[in-house]
Short mmCIF file of C-alpha atoms in Angstrom, two decimals:
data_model
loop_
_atom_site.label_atom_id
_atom_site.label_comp_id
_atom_site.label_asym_id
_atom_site.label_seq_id
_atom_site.Cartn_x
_atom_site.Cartn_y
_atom_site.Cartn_z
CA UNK A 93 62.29 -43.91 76.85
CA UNK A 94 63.36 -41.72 73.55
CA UNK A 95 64.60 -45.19 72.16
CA UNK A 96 61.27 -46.72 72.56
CA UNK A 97 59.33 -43.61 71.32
CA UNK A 98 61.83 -43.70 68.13
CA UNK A 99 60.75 -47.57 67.49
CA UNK A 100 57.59 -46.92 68.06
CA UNK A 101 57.51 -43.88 65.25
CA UNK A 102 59.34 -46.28 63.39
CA UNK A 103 56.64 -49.27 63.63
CA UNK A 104 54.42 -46.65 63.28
CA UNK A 105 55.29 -45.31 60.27
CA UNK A 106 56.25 -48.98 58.54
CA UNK A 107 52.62 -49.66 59.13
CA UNK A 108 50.76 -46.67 57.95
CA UNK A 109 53.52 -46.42 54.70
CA UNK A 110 51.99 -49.82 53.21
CA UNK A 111 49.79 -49.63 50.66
CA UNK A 112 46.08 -49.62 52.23
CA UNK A 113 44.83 -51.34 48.15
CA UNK A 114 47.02 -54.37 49.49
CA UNK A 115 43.97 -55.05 52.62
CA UNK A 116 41.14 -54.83 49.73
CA UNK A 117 40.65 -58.28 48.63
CA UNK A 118 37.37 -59.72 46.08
CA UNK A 119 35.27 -62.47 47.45
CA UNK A 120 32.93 -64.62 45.80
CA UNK A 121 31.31 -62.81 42.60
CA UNK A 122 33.13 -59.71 43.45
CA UNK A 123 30.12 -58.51 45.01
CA UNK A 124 31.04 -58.53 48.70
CA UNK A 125 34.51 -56.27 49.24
CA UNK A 126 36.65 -56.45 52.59
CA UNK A 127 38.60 -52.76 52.95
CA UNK A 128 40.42 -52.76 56.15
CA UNK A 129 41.87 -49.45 57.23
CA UNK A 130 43.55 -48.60 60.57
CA UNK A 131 44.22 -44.33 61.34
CA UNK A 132 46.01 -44.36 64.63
CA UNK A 133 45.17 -40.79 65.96
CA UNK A 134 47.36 -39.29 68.50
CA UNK A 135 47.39 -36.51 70.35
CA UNK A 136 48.61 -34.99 74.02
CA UNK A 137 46.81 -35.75 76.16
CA UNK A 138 46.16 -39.08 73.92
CA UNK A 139 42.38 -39.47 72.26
CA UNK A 140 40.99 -41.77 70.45
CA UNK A 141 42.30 -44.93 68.77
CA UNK A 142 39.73 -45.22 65.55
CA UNK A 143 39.67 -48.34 64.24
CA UNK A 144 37.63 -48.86 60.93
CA UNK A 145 36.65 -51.64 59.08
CA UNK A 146 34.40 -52.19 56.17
CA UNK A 147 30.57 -53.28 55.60
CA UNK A 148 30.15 -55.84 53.14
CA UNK A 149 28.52 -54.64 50.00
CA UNK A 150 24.92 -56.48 49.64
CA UNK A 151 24.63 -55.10 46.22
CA UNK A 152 25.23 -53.60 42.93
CA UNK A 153 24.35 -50.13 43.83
CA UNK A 154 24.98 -50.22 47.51
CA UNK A 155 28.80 -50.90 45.85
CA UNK A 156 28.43 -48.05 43.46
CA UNK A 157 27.26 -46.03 46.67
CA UNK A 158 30.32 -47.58 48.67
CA UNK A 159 32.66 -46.44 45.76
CA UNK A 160 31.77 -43.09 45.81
CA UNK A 161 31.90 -42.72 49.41
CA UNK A 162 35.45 -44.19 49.31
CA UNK A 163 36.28 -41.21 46.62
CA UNK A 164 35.44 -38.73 49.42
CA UNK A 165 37.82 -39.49 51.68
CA UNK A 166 40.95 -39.97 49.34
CA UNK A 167 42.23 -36.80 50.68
CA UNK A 168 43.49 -38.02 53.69
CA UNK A 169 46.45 -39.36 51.82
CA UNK A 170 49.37 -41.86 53.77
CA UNK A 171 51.77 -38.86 53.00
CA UNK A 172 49.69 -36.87 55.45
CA UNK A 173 49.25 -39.75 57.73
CA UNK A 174 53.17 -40.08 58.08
CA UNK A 175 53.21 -36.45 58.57
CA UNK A 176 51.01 -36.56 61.62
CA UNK A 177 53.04 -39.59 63.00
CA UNK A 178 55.89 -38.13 62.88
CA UNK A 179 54.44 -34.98 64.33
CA UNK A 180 52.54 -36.42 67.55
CA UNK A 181 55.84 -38.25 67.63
CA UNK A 182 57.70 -35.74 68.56
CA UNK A 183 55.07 -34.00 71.32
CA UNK A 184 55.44 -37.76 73.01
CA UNK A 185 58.86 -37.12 72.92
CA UNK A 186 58.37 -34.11 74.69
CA UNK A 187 56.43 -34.58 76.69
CA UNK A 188 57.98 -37.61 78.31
CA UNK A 189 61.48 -35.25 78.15
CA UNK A 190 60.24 -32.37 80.15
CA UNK A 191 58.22 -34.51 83.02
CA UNK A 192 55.14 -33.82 81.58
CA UNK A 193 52.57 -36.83 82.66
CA UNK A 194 49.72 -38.13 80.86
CA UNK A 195 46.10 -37.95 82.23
CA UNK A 196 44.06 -41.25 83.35
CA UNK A 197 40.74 -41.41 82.04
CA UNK A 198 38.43 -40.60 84.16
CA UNK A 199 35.87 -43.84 82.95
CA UNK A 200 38.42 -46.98 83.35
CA UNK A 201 41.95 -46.37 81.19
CA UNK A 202 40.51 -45.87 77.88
CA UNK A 203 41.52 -42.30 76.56
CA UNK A 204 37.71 -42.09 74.95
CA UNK A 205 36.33 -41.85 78.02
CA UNK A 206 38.83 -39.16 79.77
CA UNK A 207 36.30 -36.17 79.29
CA UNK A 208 33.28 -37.92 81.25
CA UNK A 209 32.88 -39.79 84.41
CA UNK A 210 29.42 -41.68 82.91
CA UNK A 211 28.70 -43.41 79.54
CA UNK A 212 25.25 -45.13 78.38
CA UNK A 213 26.57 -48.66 78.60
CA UNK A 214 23.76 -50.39 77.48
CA UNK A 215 19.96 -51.99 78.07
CA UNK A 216 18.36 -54.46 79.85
CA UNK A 217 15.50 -56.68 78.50
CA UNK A 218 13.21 -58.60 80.65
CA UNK A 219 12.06 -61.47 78.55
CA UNK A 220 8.53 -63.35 79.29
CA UNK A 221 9.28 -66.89 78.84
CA UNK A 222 12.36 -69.21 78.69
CA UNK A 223 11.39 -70.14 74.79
CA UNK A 224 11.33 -66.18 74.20
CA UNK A 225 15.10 -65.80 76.07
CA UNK A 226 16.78 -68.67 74.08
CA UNK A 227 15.09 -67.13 70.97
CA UNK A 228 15.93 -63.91 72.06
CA UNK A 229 19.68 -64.85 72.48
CA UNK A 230 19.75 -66.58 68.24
CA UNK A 231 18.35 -63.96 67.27
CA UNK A 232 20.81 -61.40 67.94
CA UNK A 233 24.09 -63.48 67.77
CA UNK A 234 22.42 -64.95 64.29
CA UNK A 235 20.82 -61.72 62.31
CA UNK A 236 23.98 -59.06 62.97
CA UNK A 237 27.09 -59.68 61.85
CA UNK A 238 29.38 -59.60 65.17
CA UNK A 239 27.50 -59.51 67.60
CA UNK A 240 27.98 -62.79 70.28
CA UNK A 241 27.31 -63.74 73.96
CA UNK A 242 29.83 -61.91 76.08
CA UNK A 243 29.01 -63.68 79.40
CA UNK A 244 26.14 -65.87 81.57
CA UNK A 245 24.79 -65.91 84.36
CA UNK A 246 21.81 -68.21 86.12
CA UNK A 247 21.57 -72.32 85.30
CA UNK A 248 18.99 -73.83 83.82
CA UNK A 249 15.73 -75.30 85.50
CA UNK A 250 14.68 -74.23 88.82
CA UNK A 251 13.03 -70.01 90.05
CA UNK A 252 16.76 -68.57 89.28
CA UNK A 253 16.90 -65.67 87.23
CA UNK A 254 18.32 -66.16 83.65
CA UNK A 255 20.59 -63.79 82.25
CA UNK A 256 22.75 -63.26 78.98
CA UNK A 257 24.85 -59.67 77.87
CA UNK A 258 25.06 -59.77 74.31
CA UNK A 259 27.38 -57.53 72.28
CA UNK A 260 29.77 -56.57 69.86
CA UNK A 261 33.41 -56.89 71.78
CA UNK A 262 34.41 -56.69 75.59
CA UNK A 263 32.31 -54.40 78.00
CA UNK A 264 35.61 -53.34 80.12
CA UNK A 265 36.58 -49.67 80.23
CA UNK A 266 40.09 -50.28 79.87
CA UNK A 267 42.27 -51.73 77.33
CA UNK A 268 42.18 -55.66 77.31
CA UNK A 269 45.51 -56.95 77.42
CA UNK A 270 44.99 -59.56 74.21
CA UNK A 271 44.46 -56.06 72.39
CA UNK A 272 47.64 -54.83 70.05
CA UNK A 273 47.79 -52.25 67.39
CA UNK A 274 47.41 -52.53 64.59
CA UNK A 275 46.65 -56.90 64.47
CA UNK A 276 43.88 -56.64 66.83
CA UNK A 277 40.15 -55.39 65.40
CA UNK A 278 37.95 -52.69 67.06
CA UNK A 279 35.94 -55.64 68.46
CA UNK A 280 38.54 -56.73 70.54
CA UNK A 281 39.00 -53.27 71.94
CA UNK A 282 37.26 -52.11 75.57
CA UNK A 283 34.13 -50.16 76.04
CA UNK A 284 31.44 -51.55 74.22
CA UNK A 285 27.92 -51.72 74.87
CA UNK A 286 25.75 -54.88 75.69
CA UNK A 287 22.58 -55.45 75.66
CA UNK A 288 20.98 -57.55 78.92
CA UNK A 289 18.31 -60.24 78.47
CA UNK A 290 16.81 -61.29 81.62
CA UNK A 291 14.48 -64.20 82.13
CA UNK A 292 13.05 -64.33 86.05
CA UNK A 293 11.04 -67.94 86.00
CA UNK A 294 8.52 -66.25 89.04
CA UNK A 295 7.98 -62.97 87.03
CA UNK A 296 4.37 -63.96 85.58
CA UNK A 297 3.53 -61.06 83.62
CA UNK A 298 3.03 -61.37 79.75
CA UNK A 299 5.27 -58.68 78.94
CA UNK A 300 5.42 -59.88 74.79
CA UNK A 301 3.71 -62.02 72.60
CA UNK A 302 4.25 -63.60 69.58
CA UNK A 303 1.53 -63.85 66.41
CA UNK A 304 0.20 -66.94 66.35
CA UNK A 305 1.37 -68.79 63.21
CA UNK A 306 4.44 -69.39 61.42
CA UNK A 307 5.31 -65.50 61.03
CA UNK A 308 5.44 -63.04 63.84
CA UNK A 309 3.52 -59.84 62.84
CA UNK A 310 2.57 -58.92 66.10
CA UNK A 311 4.30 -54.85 67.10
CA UNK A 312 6.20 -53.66 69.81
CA UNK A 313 4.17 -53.85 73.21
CA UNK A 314 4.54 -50.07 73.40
CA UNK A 315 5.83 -47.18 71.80
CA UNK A 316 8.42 -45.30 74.13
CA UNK A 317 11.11 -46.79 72.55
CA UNK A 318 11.00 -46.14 68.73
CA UNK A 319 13.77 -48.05 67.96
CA UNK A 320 17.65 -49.59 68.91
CA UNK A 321 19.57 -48.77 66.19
CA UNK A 322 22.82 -50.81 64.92
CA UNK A 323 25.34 -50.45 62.29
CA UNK A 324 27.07 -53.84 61.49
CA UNK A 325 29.15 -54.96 58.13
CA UNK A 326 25.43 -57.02 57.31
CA UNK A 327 22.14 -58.35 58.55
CA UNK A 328 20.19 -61.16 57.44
CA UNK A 329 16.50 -60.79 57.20
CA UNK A 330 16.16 -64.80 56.74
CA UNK A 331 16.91 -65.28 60.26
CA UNK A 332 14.85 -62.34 62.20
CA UNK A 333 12.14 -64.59 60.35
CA UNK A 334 13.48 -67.74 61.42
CA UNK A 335 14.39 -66.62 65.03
CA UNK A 336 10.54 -64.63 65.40
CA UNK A 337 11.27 -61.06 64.43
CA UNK A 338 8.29 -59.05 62.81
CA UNK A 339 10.57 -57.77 59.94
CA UNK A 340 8.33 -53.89 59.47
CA UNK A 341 10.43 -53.00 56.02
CA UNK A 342 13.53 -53.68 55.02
CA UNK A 343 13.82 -51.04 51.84
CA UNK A 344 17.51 -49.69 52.08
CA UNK A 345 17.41 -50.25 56.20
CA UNK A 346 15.55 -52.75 58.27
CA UNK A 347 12.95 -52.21 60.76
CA UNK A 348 12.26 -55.65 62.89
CA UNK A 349 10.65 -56.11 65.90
CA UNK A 350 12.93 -58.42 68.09
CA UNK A 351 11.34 -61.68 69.47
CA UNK A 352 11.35 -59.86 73.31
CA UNK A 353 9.40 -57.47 71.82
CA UNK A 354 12.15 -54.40 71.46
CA UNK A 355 12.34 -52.78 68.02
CA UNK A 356 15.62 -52.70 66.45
CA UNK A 357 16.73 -50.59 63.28
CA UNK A 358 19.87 -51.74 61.59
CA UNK A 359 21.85 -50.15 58.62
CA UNK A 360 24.59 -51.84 56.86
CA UNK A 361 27.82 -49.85 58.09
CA UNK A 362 30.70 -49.58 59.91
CA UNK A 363 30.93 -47.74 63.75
CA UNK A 364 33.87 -48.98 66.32
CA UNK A 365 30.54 -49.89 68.38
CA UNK A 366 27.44 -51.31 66.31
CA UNK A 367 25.37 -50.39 68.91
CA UNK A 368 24.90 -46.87 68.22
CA UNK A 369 21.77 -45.27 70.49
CA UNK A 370 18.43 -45.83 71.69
CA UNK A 371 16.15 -44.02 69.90
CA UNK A 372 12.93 -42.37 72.51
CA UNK A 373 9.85 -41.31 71.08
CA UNK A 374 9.14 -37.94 73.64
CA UNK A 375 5.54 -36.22 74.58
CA UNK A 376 7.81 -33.21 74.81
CA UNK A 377 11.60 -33.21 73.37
CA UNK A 378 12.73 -30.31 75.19
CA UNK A 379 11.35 -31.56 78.51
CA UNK A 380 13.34 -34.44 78.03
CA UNK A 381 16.38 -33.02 77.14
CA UNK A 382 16.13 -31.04 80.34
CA UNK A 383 15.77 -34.23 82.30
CA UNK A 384 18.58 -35.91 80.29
CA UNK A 385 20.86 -32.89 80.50
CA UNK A 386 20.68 -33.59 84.10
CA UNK A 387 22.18 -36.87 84.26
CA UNK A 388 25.20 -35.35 82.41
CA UNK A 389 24.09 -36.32 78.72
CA UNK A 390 24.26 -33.20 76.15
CA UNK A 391 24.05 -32.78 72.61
CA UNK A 392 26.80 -34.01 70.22
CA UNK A 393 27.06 -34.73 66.35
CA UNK A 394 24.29 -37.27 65.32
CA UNK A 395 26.28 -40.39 64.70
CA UNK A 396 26.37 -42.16 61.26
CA UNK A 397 27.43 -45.65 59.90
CA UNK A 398 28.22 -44.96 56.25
CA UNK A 399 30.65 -41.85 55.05
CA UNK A 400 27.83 -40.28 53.25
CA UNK A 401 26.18 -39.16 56.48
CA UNK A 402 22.60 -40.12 55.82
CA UNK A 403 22.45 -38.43 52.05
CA UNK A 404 22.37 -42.16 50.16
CA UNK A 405 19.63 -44.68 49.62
CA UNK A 406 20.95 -47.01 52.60
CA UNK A 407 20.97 -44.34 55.67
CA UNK A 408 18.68 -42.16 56.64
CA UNK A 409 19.61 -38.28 58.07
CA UNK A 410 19.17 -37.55 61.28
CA UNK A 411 15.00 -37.19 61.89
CA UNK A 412 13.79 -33.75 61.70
CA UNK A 413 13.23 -32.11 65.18
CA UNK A 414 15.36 -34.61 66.58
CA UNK A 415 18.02 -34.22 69.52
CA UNK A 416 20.69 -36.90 69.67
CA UNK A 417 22.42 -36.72 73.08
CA UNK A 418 25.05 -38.74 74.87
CA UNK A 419 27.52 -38.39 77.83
CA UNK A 420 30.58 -38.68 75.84
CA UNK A 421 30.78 -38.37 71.45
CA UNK A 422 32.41 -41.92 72.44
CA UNK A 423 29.71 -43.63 73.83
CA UNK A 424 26.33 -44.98 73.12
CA UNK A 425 23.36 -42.28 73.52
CA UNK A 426 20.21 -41.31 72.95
CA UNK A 427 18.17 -40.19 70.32
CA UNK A 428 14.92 -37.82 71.63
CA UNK A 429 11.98 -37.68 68.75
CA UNK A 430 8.95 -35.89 68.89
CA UNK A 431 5.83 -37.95 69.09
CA UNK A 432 3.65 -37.65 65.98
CA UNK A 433 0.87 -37.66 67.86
CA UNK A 434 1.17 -34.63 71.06
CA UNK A 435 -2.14 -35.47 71.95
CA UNK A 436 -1.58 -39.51 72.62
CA UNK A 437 0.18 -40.02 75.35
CA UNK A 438 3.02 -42.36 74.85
CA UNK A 439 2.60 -45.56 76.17
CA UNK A 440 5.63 -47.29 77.91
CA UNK A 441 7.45 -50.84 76.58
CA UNK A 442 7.71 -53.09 79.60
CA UNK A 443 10.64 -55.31 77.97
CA UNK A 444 12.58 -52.27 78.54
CA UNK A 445 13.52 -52.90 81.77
CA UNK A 446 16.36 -49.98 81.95
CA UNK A 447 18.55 -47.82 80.09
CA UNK A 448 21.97 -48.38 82.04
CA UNK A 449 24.21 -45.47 83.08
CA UNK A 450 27.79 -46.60 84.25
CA UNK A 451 29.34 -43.84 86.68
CA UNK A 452 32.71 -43.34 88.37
CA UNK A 453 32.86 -42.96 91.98
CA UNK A 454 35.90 -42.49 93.20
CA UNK A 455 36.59 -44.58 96.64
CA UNK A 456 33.92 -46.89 95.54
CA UNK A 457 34.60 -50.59 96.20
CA UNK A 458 31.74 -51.59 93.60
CA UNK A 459 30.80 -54.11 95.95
CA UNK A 460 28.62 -51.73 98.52
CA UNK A 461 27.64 -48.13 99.14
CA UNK A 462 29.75 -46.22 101.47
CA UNK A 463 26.90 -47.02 104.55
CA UNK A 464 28.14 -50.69 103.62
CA UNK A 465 24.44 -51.38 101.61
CA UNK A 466 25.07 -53.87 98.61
CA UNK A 467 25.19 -51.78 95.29
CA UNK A 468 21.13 -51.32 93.90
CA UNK A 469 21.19 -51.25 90.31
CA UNK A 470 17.71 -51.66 89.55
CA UNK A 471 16.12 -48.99 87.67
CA UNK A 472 15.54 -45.92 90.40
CA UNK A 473 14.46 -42.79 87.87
CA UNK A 474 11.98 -42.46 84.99
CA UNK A 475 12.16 -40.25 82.55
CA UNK A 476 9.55 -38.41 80.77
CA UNK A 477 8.93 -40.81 78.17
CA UNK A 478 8.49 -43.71 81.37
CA UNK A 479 12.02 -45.01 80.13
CA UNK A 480 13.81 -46.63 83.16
CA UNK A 481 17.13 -45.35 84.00
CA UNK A 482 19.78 -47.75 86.13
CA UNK A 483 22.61 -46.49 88.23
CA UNK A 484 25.72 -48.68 87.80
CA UNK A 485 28.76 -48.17 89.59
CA UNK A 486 32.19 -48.34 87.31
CA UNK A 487 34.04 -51.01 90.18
CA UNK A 488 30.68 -52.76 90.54
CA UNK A 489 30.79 -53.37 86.34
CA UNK A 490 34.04 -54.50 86.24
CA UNK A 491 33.75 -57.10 88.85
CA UNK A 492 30.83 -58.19 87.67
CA UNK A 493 32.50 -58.68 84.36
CA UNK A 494 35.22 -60.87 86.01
CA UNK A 495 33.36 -63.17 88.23
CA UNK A 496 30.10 -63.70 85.40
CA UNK A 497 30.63 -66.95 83.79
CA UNK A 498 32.84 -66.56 80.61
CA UNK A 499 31.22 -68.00 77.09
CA UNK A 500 34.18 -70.22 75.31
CA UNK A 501 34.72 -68.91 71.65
CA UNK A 502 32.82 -71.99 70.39
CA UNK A 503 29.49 -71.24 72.04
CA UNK A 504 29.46 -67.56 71.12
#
């Protein structure tokens, strides 16, 4: 065991001793710049593994901006990187030495998750028509950079229910095995979101609708969700055109309202998950902090894509009055906004059919409660602002994960 720990330091330590200049390489017009650095943290019991890679630059100043922002963080030199190898080296070593044992996580095996037993997973979007879900699914795989079809299920023709999850990198919540450190990219890590379109062929409500025309100018169907917000490496406001988003502005940021009617926000960064929260617009904030607070979601630092933490041109700070909550500082949350209008009632998007909540339950097959009911995951609460919330079970995920149809690499 002390062996392996010493090749391990040694890999280690071979690795984060290279120069990081020698990953920054100039594309093109030396415009768009590629900086890829990996910090392995360790600690004991073991956190997170941060993986970062960079956004491309889409511009002269948005490079100048990048520049500076790379300045900032110079401090954290490889000298002090080896340091802390070596360091959480040798607490490994002790720890293994003197029987001490490491804990599980309590969501799946990834150490992220070991301080909750329930993450915000993701959302799932009832689409109105079959065009809408197969322009749905291009628009999201075709406007943000990573994002692809993670799995399928439902064939086409016929009354059964059409459904695609759509995301940046596997759903699991442990590590996959194709995963190695340091070749492997965040987006082949566990434990990212997904976002779930559903099409039900019998479901006859118009939930969305398109402008008439060649350009979709037509808002969001309601406004209890103010927006999704993603940071991905770049967007491409050509195709939320093409694919029938109603792009709102695009002026450092872009606001688009996505062909199911859902509205996104998306800001050219980095995160180890794109998907970053889902922003609520609240009649009251603290009345919905209460209710959130319940389901084991509290407040945490207000997440950011770019190292300048919302003080440049291409990020905005976090909104004023604003509580960002989440059930883990690892996991997708939510962002609670006061309506700007207290006396309007806010009126509820039906494509939203539910915020999903994954939980742990210990003894849980996934496959049925413990009265031997199948598993229910359709939305059961509402929360102030008429959001849906869904109930999944941890098992019930991960089997779900392994018997949905897989999408080969060329289709996604």
């Amino acid at each position: 065991m002390v062996a392996a720990l010493s090749r391990l330091t040694v890999i280690l330590v071979a690795f984060l001793a290279r120069d990081v200049s020698s990953f920054s390489t100039i594309r093109g017009d030396g415009v768009m710049k590629l900086l890829l650095t990996q910090h392995l943290r360790l600690s004991s019991p073991p956190r997170t593994a941060r993986l970062f890679i960079s956004a491309r630059i889409s511009n002269d100043d948005d490079q100048d901006e990048y520049q500076k922002e790379k300045m900032a963080t110079s401090n954290n030199t490889r000298r002090s990187i080896l340091k802390q190898v070596i360091s959480t080296s040798a607490i490994l070593s002790s720890s293994f030495l003197t029987g001490g044992s490491i804990a599980n996580a309590a969501m799946g095996t990834l150490p992220e998750f070991e301080d909750t037993n329930a993450i915000f997973q993701g959302i799932t979007i009832d689409v109105t028509d079959k065009a809408s879900y197969e322009q749905s699914i291009e628009f999201f795989t075709s406007c943000f950079d990573g994002m692809k079809v993670l799995r399928e299920r439902g064939v086409d023709g016929g009354v059964v229910v059409k459904e695609t999850w759509l995301g940046f990198g596997p759903e699991t919540l442990s590590i996959p095995p194709s995963f190695e450190v340091p070749v492997s990219s965040f987006a082949q890590y566990g434990g990212h979101a997904s976002i779930h379109l559903r099409y039900d062929p019998k479901d006859t409500s118009l939930l969305y609708k398109r402008s008439s025309g060649e350009f979709n100018n037509e808002p969001a169907p309601g406004d209890s969700i103010a927006y999704l917000q993603l940071g991905v490496p770049q967007y491409r406001i050509s195709q939320m055109v093409k694919y029938g988003g109603n792009v709102i502005d695009a002026y450092g940021w872009v606001n688009v309202v996505s062909p199911a009617g859902l509205p996104i926000r998306s800001i050219v960064g980095i995160r180890p998950d794109p998907m970053m929260f889902l922003a609520i617009n609240c009649a009251d904030v603290k009345q919905s902090e209460e209710f959130y607070n319940k389901l084991g979601f509290v407040r945490q630092d207000y997440p950011y894509a770019r190292l300048n933490s919302g003080q440049g041109q291409f990020e905005p700070p976090q909104p004023n009055k604003s509580v960002y909550l989440a059930p883990s500082p690892n996991s997708m949350g939510v962002l609670l906004l006061q309506n700007k209008n207290k006396k309007k009632a806010v009126v509820p998007n039906p494509v939203l059919r539910s915020m999903n909540v994954v939980y742990n339950a210990p003894g849980d097959d996934g496959a049925s409660s413990s009265s031997g009911a199948p598993v229910n995951v359709d939305p059961t609460l509402m929360d102030p602002s008429s959001v849906p919330v869904s109930f999944v079970p941890l098992e019930y995920l991960e089997k779900e994960i392994k018997f949905t149809t897989k999408v080969s690499a060329e289709s996604s």
